[in-house]
Every structure is written in structure tokens, then in C-alpha cells.
Amino acid sequence: MSSERLAALLDEYAELEKRLADPAIHADQNTARRVGRRYAELVPLHKAADELEQARADLVAARELAAEDPAFAEETDSIAATLPALEERLAELLIPRDPHDAKDVIIEIKAGEGGEESALFAGDLLRMYTRYAERHGWLTEVIDAQDSDLGGVKDVSLAIKTKGVPDGGNGVWSRLKWEGGVHRVQRVPVTESQGRIHTSAAGVLVLPEAEDVDVTVDPNELRIDVFRSSGPGGQSVNTTDSAVRITHLPTGVVVSCQNEKSQLQNREQAMRILRARLLAVAQEQADAAASDARRAQVRTVDRSERIRTYNYPQNRITDHRIGYTAYNLDLALAGELDGVLDALAGADRTARLAGDTELTRR
């Protein structure tokens, strides 16, 4: 393990601890939350380093006692046996972690091939992630949505955030970052009169929600258009130009929102999504420049480019990246996703320990 890296991180931990003890920092809640998140990320490392240091000190003391009294030899062996696991744990914590792990997320779900059935499936995914968030005590907010005729969603943006500082720096992103890609469903659609199984798909994009310090947006680089809403939104729908479309001219990123009744509210929501997308673009560019890029999440809703399949007749969920299969689709759709997410996190951890920074996608 890198002693220099460990020393630097422990110094950072001590400095953050001092900052959080200063009442002045809490005058700025954004700064306090950011510092608190980073501190929480380093708590497990600090604890593991302390435990290893204590075990090594205990071993030295036990050996000194054993040299004088052989009866202590058994205790010496017992302490020595704990060291490999402690060293492995600390080495794992020293592996550079995803810098966004403590962040909240914005999930975008888009219906793809399959028409109305795809929109219904997109609605199922929306409910699945909402229920998963509820199970973890997270907060959810639909930022923008375009509903379909049969109760599904054509396009929806869902914000998910933790309450306060996430334990150990493990925020929503650390769990749901695996969900980006094409999700395929195999079932008999409600629109199918012959009882035949159809395959359709929905695309999921997971973005870490950006804070003001993460992305600087120059107002002069934005083109803002307003138009009339075409969906739910109260009495103002189709009567006022409350919907907002924002184009970031340097990158060509376009975001629109129409769910809120006022133009100002829609603009604020659109800016949230825009900042998240720009953060993702900046991260991809930085990764590419360092030749250590995370593979881009699948953005095209093509049924052949799937990361996961939901098979209703077999009650089966299969993640094709790691070969994970379970026959509890009903539970997964009800928000019990920890089985597949734990498997994905485990595969990623194994890859990182082996020196590979990217979870293998199949």
C-alpha cells in the first residue's frame, strides 16, 4: 500500500475534522455539506488505519511478553492472524474511489422501441427506482415528465437525494451509477390481444447532480426559449408560455422542462439538469484525456444494446455485464434491487483491486 497516499489522506481527514469543528463553516450550508461529505468518505479509512496501527502495536507488545513468558505465544499468533485482513481492508480503501460516490443523482428514463409498451415499461422503471429510494430513506422529486396515453412515461427526469451527509460517503451515485444503459423487457403487452410475448426497451441515463462549485455556467453561453406546455401542469397549460428550453451553445446540450406552472420554476429545474449533464461531459473529457475513461453509458435505446433484461414469464432479471441472474423480478420491480446492485458493486471492486478501473460490460 502507498504510505505516502495514506499519510496524505489522513492529513486531509485531520484538516476536515478541524474545519467541521469550526462553527463558522455552518454559516454556508453548501460548503458545510460538501466538507461533511468528504469527511464521511475518509472516516472508514481513518478507522481502518487506526485498527491496523493498534493491532501492530498489540503484536509488538505480545511478542515482548512472549519472550519472557511462553504462555503469551498463543496470543501473539492470534493477533498476527488478524493483520492480513486489516491490511487488505486498508489497501482496498486506498484505491482511488469514484469522485462522485457521495453525490445525489438525476435519472433520466426515455421510452424507446416498442411504442406504448415501451412507455409503460419506462413507467415501471420509474416506480422501481422511486421504491428503491424509499427503502433507503432517500428523497425523490420528478423534475420533468412527458406522460403517455396509457399511463406510462415517454420521458422523465427523476432527482434522488440523501437526507443529510451520506454514511461513509456512499451517496445515491455509489449505488445507482450502474443503472445507466438500455433496459429490455420481455412480456405480453396490455395492448397485445393474441397473448404473444413482445420485447421492448427503455433507456436510462444516470447523472451525478452537480453543485455550483462543480460546474460554472456562463449565462452568455445559454440560449433560452420559452413555449407553451403540452402536458399536465394546471390551468396555465396551453395558455401561457411557461415551458423552458435551454441550449448550452458551446456543447450543444439541450434541456427542456414544462412540469411547473411558472416559467421561473421550469427554468430552475432545467438548469439543474443542465449542470448535471455538463458535469458528466466534463468528467468524460477528463477521463479521456487521462486515458482512463469510464465507458459511456448507452444513450441509444436499441434493444440489442442492453445491459439488463426483465423477463416477466420467467420472473427473471438478468444483468448481462456480469452474468447475474435471479428469479425475483417481482421483488426487484418493487424496489428490492440490492441483490443485483451488490453484485455489480462487487464486480467493480474486484476489477479495481486488480488494477482495472472499469466494470466489464458485456
Coordinates of C-alpha atoms in Angstrom, one line a residue:
M1 CA 0.0 0.0 0.0
S2 CA 1.2 3.5 -0.6
S3 CA 2.4 5.0 2.7
E4 CA 2.6 8.5 1.0
R5 CA -1.1 8.3 -0.1
L6 CA -2.2 7.1 3.3
A7 CA -0.4 9.9 5.1
A8 CA -1.8 12.5 2.7
L9 CA -5.4 11.2 3.2
L10 CA -5.0 11.0 7.0
D11 CA -3.7 14.6 7.0
E12 CA -6.8 15.6 4.9
Y13 CA -9.0 13.8 7.4
A14 CA -7.5 15.8 10.3
E15 CA -7.9 19.1 8.4
L16 CA -11.5 18.4 7.6
E17 CA -12.2 17.5 11.2
K18 CA -10.9 20.9 12.3
R19 CA -13.0 22.7 9.7
L20 CA -16.2 20.9 10.8
A21 CA -15.5 21.8 14.4
D22 CA -15.4 25.5 13.5
P23 CA -18.9 26.9 13.8
A24 CA -18.2 29.4 11.1
I25 CA -18.4 26.8 8.4
H26 CA -22.0 26.1 9.1
A27 CA -23.0 29.6 8.0
D28 CA -22.6 28.3 4.5
Q29 CA -24.7 25.1 4.2
N30 CA -23.4 24.2 0.8
T31 CA -19.8 24.4 2.0
A32 CA -20.6 22.5 5.2
R33 CA -22.4 19.8 3.2
R34 CA -19.5 19.4 0.8
V35 CA -16.9 19.3 3.5
G36 CA -19.1 16.9 5.5
R37 CA -19.4 14.5 2.6
R38 CA -15.6 14.4 2.0
Y39 CA -15.1 13.8 5.7
A40 CA -17.6 11.0 5.7
E41 CA -15.7 9.4 2.8
L42 CA -12.5 9.4 4.8
V43 CA -14.0 8.1 8.1
P44 CA -13.7 4.4 7.1
L45 CA -10.1 4.9 6.0
H46 CA -9.2 6.6 9.3
K47 CA -10.9 3.8 11.3
A48 CA -9.1 1.1 9.3
A49 CA -5.7 2.7 9.7
D50 CA -6.3 3.1 13.4
E51 CA -7.3 -0.5 13.8
L52 CA -4.2 -1.7 11.9
E53 CA -1.9 0.5 13.8
Q54 CA -3.4 -0.7 17.1
A55 CA -3.1 -4.4 16.0
R56 CA 0.6 -3.9 15.1
A57 CA 1.3 -2.2 18.4
D58 CA -0.5 -5.1 20.3
L59 CA 1.6 -7.6 18.3
V60 CA 4.8 -5.9 19.3
A61 CA 3.7 -5.9 23.0
A62 CA 2.6 -9.5 22.8
R63 CA 5.9 -10.7 21.3
E64 CA 7.8 -8.9 24.1
L65 CA 5.7 -10.6 26.7
A66 CA 6.0 -14.0 24.9
A67 CA 9.8 -13.6 25.1
E68 CA 9.6 -13.5 28.8
D69 CA 6.7 -15.9 29.2
P70 CA 5.9 -18.6 26.6
A71 CA 2.3 -18.6 27.7
F72 CA 1.7 -15.5 25.6
A73 CA 2.8 -17.2 22.4
E74 CA -0.8 -18.2 21.6
E75 CA -2.0 -14.6 22.0
T76 CA 0.8 -13.5 19.7
D77 CA -0.3 -15.9 17.0
S78 CA -3.9 -14.8 17.4
I79 CA -3.0 -11.1 16.9
A80 CA -0.8 -11.8 14.0
A81 CA -3.6 -13.7 12.3
T82 CA -5.7 -10.6 12.2
L83 CA -3.2 -8.4 10.3
P84 CA -3.7 -9.7 6.8
A85 CA -7.4 -8.9 6.8
L86 CA -6.8 -5.5 8.3
E87 CA -4.1 -4.8 5.7
E88 CA -6.3 -5.9 2.9
R89 CA -9.2 -3.7 4.1
L90 CA -6.9 -0.7 4.3
A91 CA -5.4 -1.4 0.8
E92 CA -9.0 -1.6 -0.6
L93 CA -9.9 1.8 0.9
L94 CA -6.7 3.3 -0.5
I95 CA -7.8 2.5 -4.1
P96 CA -8.9 5.8 -5.7
R97 CA -12.7 5.8 -5.4
D98 CA -15.2 7.3 -7.8
P99 CA -15.2 11.1 -7.0
H100 CA -18.9 11.3 -7.4
D101 CA -19.8 8.5 -4.9
A102 CA -21.2 10.9 -2.3
K103 CA -23.4 12.8 -4.8
D104 CA -27.1 12.7 -5.4
V105 CA -28.3 11.8 -8.8
I106 CA -30.7 12.7 -11.6
I107 CA -32.0 9.7 -13.5
E108 CA -33.4 10.2 -17.0
I109 CA -35.6 7.5 -18.4
K110 CA -36.7 7.5 -22.0
A111 CA -39.1 5.2 -23.8
G112 CA -37.6 3.6 -26.9
E113 CA -38.6 0.9 -29.4
G114 CA -41.9 -0.6 -28.6
G115 CA -44.3 2.3 -28.7
E116 CA -46.8 2.5 -25.9
E117 CA -45.5 -0.7 -24.4
S118 CA -42.0 0.9 -24.0
A119 CA -43.6 3.9 -22.4
L120 CA -45.4 1.6 -19.9
F121 CA -42.1 -0.1 -19.1
A122 CA -40.4 3.2 -18.6
G123 CA -43.1 4.0 -16.1
D124 CA -42.3 0.6 -14.4
L125 CA -38.6 1.6 -14.1
L126 CA -39.6 5.0 -12.7
R127 CA -41.6 3.3 -10.0
M128 CA -38.8 0.8 -9.4
Y129 CA -36.2 3.5 -8.7
T130 CA -38.7 5.5 -6.6
R131 CA -39.5 2.5 -4.4
Y132 CA -35.8 1.7 -4.1
A133 CA -35.1 5.2 -2.9
E134 CA -38.0 5.0 -0.4
R135 CA -36.5 1.8 1.0
H136 CA -33.2 3.6 1.7
G137 CA -34.9 6.7 3.1
W138 CA -33.9 8.9 0.2
L139 CA -35.9 11.8 -1.2
T140 CA -37.3 11.7 -4.7
E141 CA -38.6 14.5 -7.0
V142 CA -39.9 14.3 -10.5
I143 CA -38.2 17.3 -12.2
D144 CA -39.9 16.9 -15.6
A145 CA -42.1 14.2 -17.3
Q146 CA -44.0 13.5 -20.5
D147 CA -46.7 11.0 -19.9
S148 CA -48.1 8.6 -22.5
D149 CA -51.7 7.9 -23.3
L150 CA -52.0 4.6 -21.3
G151 CA -50.3 5.8 -18.1
G152 CA -46.7 5.3 -19.0
V153 CA -43.9 7.9 -19.5
K154 CA -42.2 8.9 -22.7
D155 CA -39.5 10.8 -21.0
V156 CA -38.9 11.6 -17.3
S157 CA -36.2 13.1 -15.1
L158 CA -36.1 12.0 -11.5
A159 CA -33.9 13.5 -8.8
I160 CA -32.9 11.3 -5.9
K161 CA -31.0 12.6 -2.9
T162 CA -29.9 11.5 0.5
K163 CA -31.1 13.2 3.7
G164 CA -28.0 15.0 5.2
V165 CA -24.5 13.6 4.7
P166 CA -24.4 10.0 3.4
D167 CA -22.8 7.5 5.7
G168 CA -19.2 6.6 4.7
G169 CA -19.5 9.0 1.7
N170 CA -21.7 6.4 0.0
G171 CA -24.4 8.6 -1.6
V172 CA -27.0 7.7 -4.2
W173 CA -24.5 7.7 -7.0
S174 CA -22.5 5.0 -5.3
R175 CA -25.5 2.7 -5.7
L176 CA -27.3 3.7 -8.8
K177 CA -24.4 4.6 -11.1
W178 CA -24.6 1.1 -12.6
E179 CA -28.1 1.7 -13.9
G180 CA -27.2 3.7 -17.0
G181 CA -27.8 1.9 -20.2
V182 CA -30.6 0.1 -22.1
H183 CA -33.1 -1.9 -20.1
R184 CA -35.0 -4.6 -22.1
V185 CA -38.4 -6.1 -21.1
Q186 CA -39.9 -9.3 -22.4
R187 CA -43.6 -9.7 -21.6
V188 CA -47.1 -9.8 -23.0
P189 CA -48.1 -6.1 -23.5
V190 CA -51.5 -4.9 -22.4
T191 CA -52.1 -3.9 -26.0
E192 CA -51.5 -7.4 -27.2
S193 CA -54.7 -9.3 -27.9
Q194 CA -53.1 -12.6 -29.0
G195 CA -51.1 -13.2 -25.9
R196 CA -47.7 -13.0 -27.6
I197 CA -44.6 -12.0 -25.8
H198 CA -43.0 -8.8 -27.1
T199 CA -39.6 -7.3 -26.5
S200 CA -39.2 -3.5 -26.0
A201 CA -36.7 -1.3 -24.3
A202 CA -36.2 1.9 -22.3
G203 CA -33.0 3.9 -21.9
V204 CA -31.7 5.0 -18.5
L205 CA -29.1 7.8 -18.0
V206 CA -27.8 8.4 -14.5
L207 CA -26.1 11.7 -13.8
P208 CA -24.4 12.9 -10.6
E209 CA -26.3 16.0 -9.6
A210 CA -23.9 19.0 -9.9
E211 CA -23.3 21.6 -7.3
D212 CA -22.5 25.2 -8.0
V213 CA -18.8 24.6 -7.3
D214 CA -18.7 21.6 -9.8
V215 CA -19.9 23.5 -12.9
T216 CA -19.7 27.2 -13.8
V217 CA -22.3 28.1 -16.4
D218 CA -21.8 31.4 -18.2
P219 CA -25.3 33.0 -18.9
N220 CA -23.9 34.4 -22.1
E221 CA -23.4 30.9 -23.4
L222 CA -27.1 30.0 -23.0
R223 CA -30.0 30.3 -25.4
I224 CA -33.3 30.2 -23.5
D225 CA -36.5 29.7 -25.4
V226 CA -40.0 29.6 -23.9
F227 CA -43.0 27.8 -25.3
R228 CA -46.4 26.5 -24.2
S229 CA -46.6 23.4 -22.1
S230 CA -48.2 20.3 -23.7
G231 CA -48.8 18.2 -20.7
P232 CA -50.1 18.3 -17.1
G233 CA -49.4 21.5 -15.2
G234 CA -52.7 23.0 -14.1
Q235 CA -54.7 25.8 -15.6
S236 CA -51.7 27.5 -17.1
V237 CA -51.1 24.7 -19.6
N238 CA -51.6 25.7 -23.2
T239 CA -52.5 29.3 -22.1
T240 CA -49.1 30.8 -21.2
D241 CA -45.5 30.3 -22.4
S242 CA -44.3 28.6 -19.2
A243 CA -42.2 25.8 -20.6
V244 CA -38.5 26.5 -21.0
R245 CA -35.8 25.1 -23.3
I246 CA -32.2 25.9 -22.5
T247 CA -29.4 25.3 -25.1
H248 CA -25.8 25.4 -23.9
L249 CA -24.1 26.8 -27.0
P250 CA -20.5 25.6 -26.5
T251 CA -21.6 21.9 -26.1
G252 CA -24.9 21.8 -27.9
V253 CA -26.6 20.3 -24.8
V254 CA -30.3 21.0 -24.8
V255 CA -32.6 20.7 -21.8
S256 CA -36.3 21.5 -21.6
C257 CA -38.8 21.5 -18.7
Q258 CA -42.5 22.1 -18.6
N259 CA -43.9 20.4 -15.5
E260 CA -44.0 23.5 -13.3
K261 CA -46.7 26.2 -13.7
S262 CA -44.3 29.2 -13.8
Q263 CA -41.5 29.9 -16.3
L264 CA -39.1 30.7 -13.5
Q265 CA -39.6 27.3 -11.8
N266 CA -39.2 25.5 -15.1
R267 CA -36.0 27.4 -15.8
E268 CA -34.6 26.5 -12.4
Q269 CA -35.4 22.8 -12.9
A270 CA -33.9 22.9 -16.4
M271 CA -30.7 24.4 -15.0
R272 CA -30.4 21.6 -12.5
I273 CA -30.4 19.0 -15.3
L274 CA -28.1 21.1 -17.5
R275 CA -25.5 21.4 -14.7
A276 CA -25.6 17.6 -14.2
R277 CA -25.2 16.9 -17.9
L278 CA -22.3 19.4 -18.2
L279 CA -20.6 17.8 -15.2
A280 CA -20.9 14.4 -17.0
V281 CA -19.5 15.9 -20.2
A282 CA -16.6 17.4 -18.3
Q283 CA -15.9 14.1 -16.5
E284 CA -15.9 12.2 -19.7
Q285 CA -13.5 14.6 -21.3
A286 CA -11.2 14.5 -18.3
D287 CA -11.2 10.7 -18.2
A288 CA -10.5 10.5 -21.9
A289 CA -7.6 12.9 -21.5
A290 CA -6.1 10.7 -18.8
S291 CA -6.7 7.5 -20.9
D292 CA -8.7 6.1 -18.0
A293 CA -12.2 6.8 -19.2
R294 CA -15.3 5.1 -17.8
R295 CA -17.1 3.7 -20.7
A296 CA -20.0 5.9 -21.7
Q297 CA -23.5 4.8 -20.7
V298 CA -25.5 3.6 -23.6
R299 CA -27.6 6.5 -24.8
T300 CA -29.3 4.9 -27.7
V301 CA -32.4 2.9 -27.0
D302 CA -31.7 -0.1 -29.1
R303 CA -33.0 -3.4 -27.9
S304 CA -29.7 -5.1 -29.0
E305 CA -27.5 -2.9 -26.8
R306 CA -29.0 -3.9 -23.5
I307 CA -27.4 -4.1 -20.1
R308 CA -30.3 -5.8 -18.4
T309 CA -33.3 -7.9 -19.3
Y310 CA -36.6 -8.2 -17.3
N311 CA -38.4 -11.4 -18.4
Y312 CA -41.9 -11.5 -17.0
P313 CA -42.9 -15.0 -18.0
Q314 CA -39.9 -16.4 -16.1
N315 CA -40.0 -13.8 -13.3
R316 CA -36.3 -13.3 -14.2
I317 CA -33.9 -10.4 -14.1
T318 CA -30.6 -10.7 -15.9
D319 CA -27.7 -8.3 -15.9
H320 CA -25.6 -9.0 -19.0
R321 CA -22.5 -7.2 -17.9
I322 CA -21.6 -9.6 -15.1
G323 CA -23.8 -12.6 -15.9
Y324 CA -26.1 -12.0 -12.9
T325 CA -29.5 -13.8 -13.0
A326 CA -32.2 -14.0 -10.3
Y327 CA -35.7 -15.2 -10.4
N328 CA -37.2 -12.4 -8.3
L329 CA -38.3 -9.9 -10.9
D330 CA -41.4 -9.1 -9.0
L331 CA -39.4 -8.1 -5.9
A332 CA -36.9 -6.1 -8.0
L333 CA -39.6 -4.1 -9.6
A334 CA -41.0 -3.4 -6.1
G335 CA -37.7 -1.7 -5.2
E336 CA -35.6 -4.7 -3.9
L337 CA -32.6 -4.0 -6.1
D338 CA -29.8 -4.6 -3.6
G339 CA -29.1 -8.1 -5.0
V340 CA -28.1 -7.0 -8.5
L341 CA -26.6 -3.8 -7.3
D342 CA -24.4 -5.6 -4.7
A343 CA -23.3 -8.0 -7.4
L344 CA -22.3 -5.0 -9.7
A345 CA -20.5 -3.2 -6.9
G346 CA -18.6 -6.5 -6.0
A347 CA -17.5 -6.9 -9.6
D348 CA -16.4 -3.4 -9.8
R349 CA -14.4 -3.7 -6.5
T350 CA -12.7 -6.9 -7.8
A351 CA -11.8 -5.1 -11.0
R352 CA -10.3 -2.1 -9.2
L353 CA -8.3 -4.4 -6.9
A354 CA -6.9 -6.0 -10.0
G355 CA -6.0 -2.6 -11.4
D356 CA -8.9 -2.2 -13.8
T357 CA -10.8 1.0 -13.3
E358 CA -13.9 0.0 -15.3
L359 CA -16.6 -2.6 -14.6
T360 CA -16.6 -5.0 -17.5
R361 CA -19.7 -4.6 -19.7
R362 CA -20.8 -7.4 -21.9

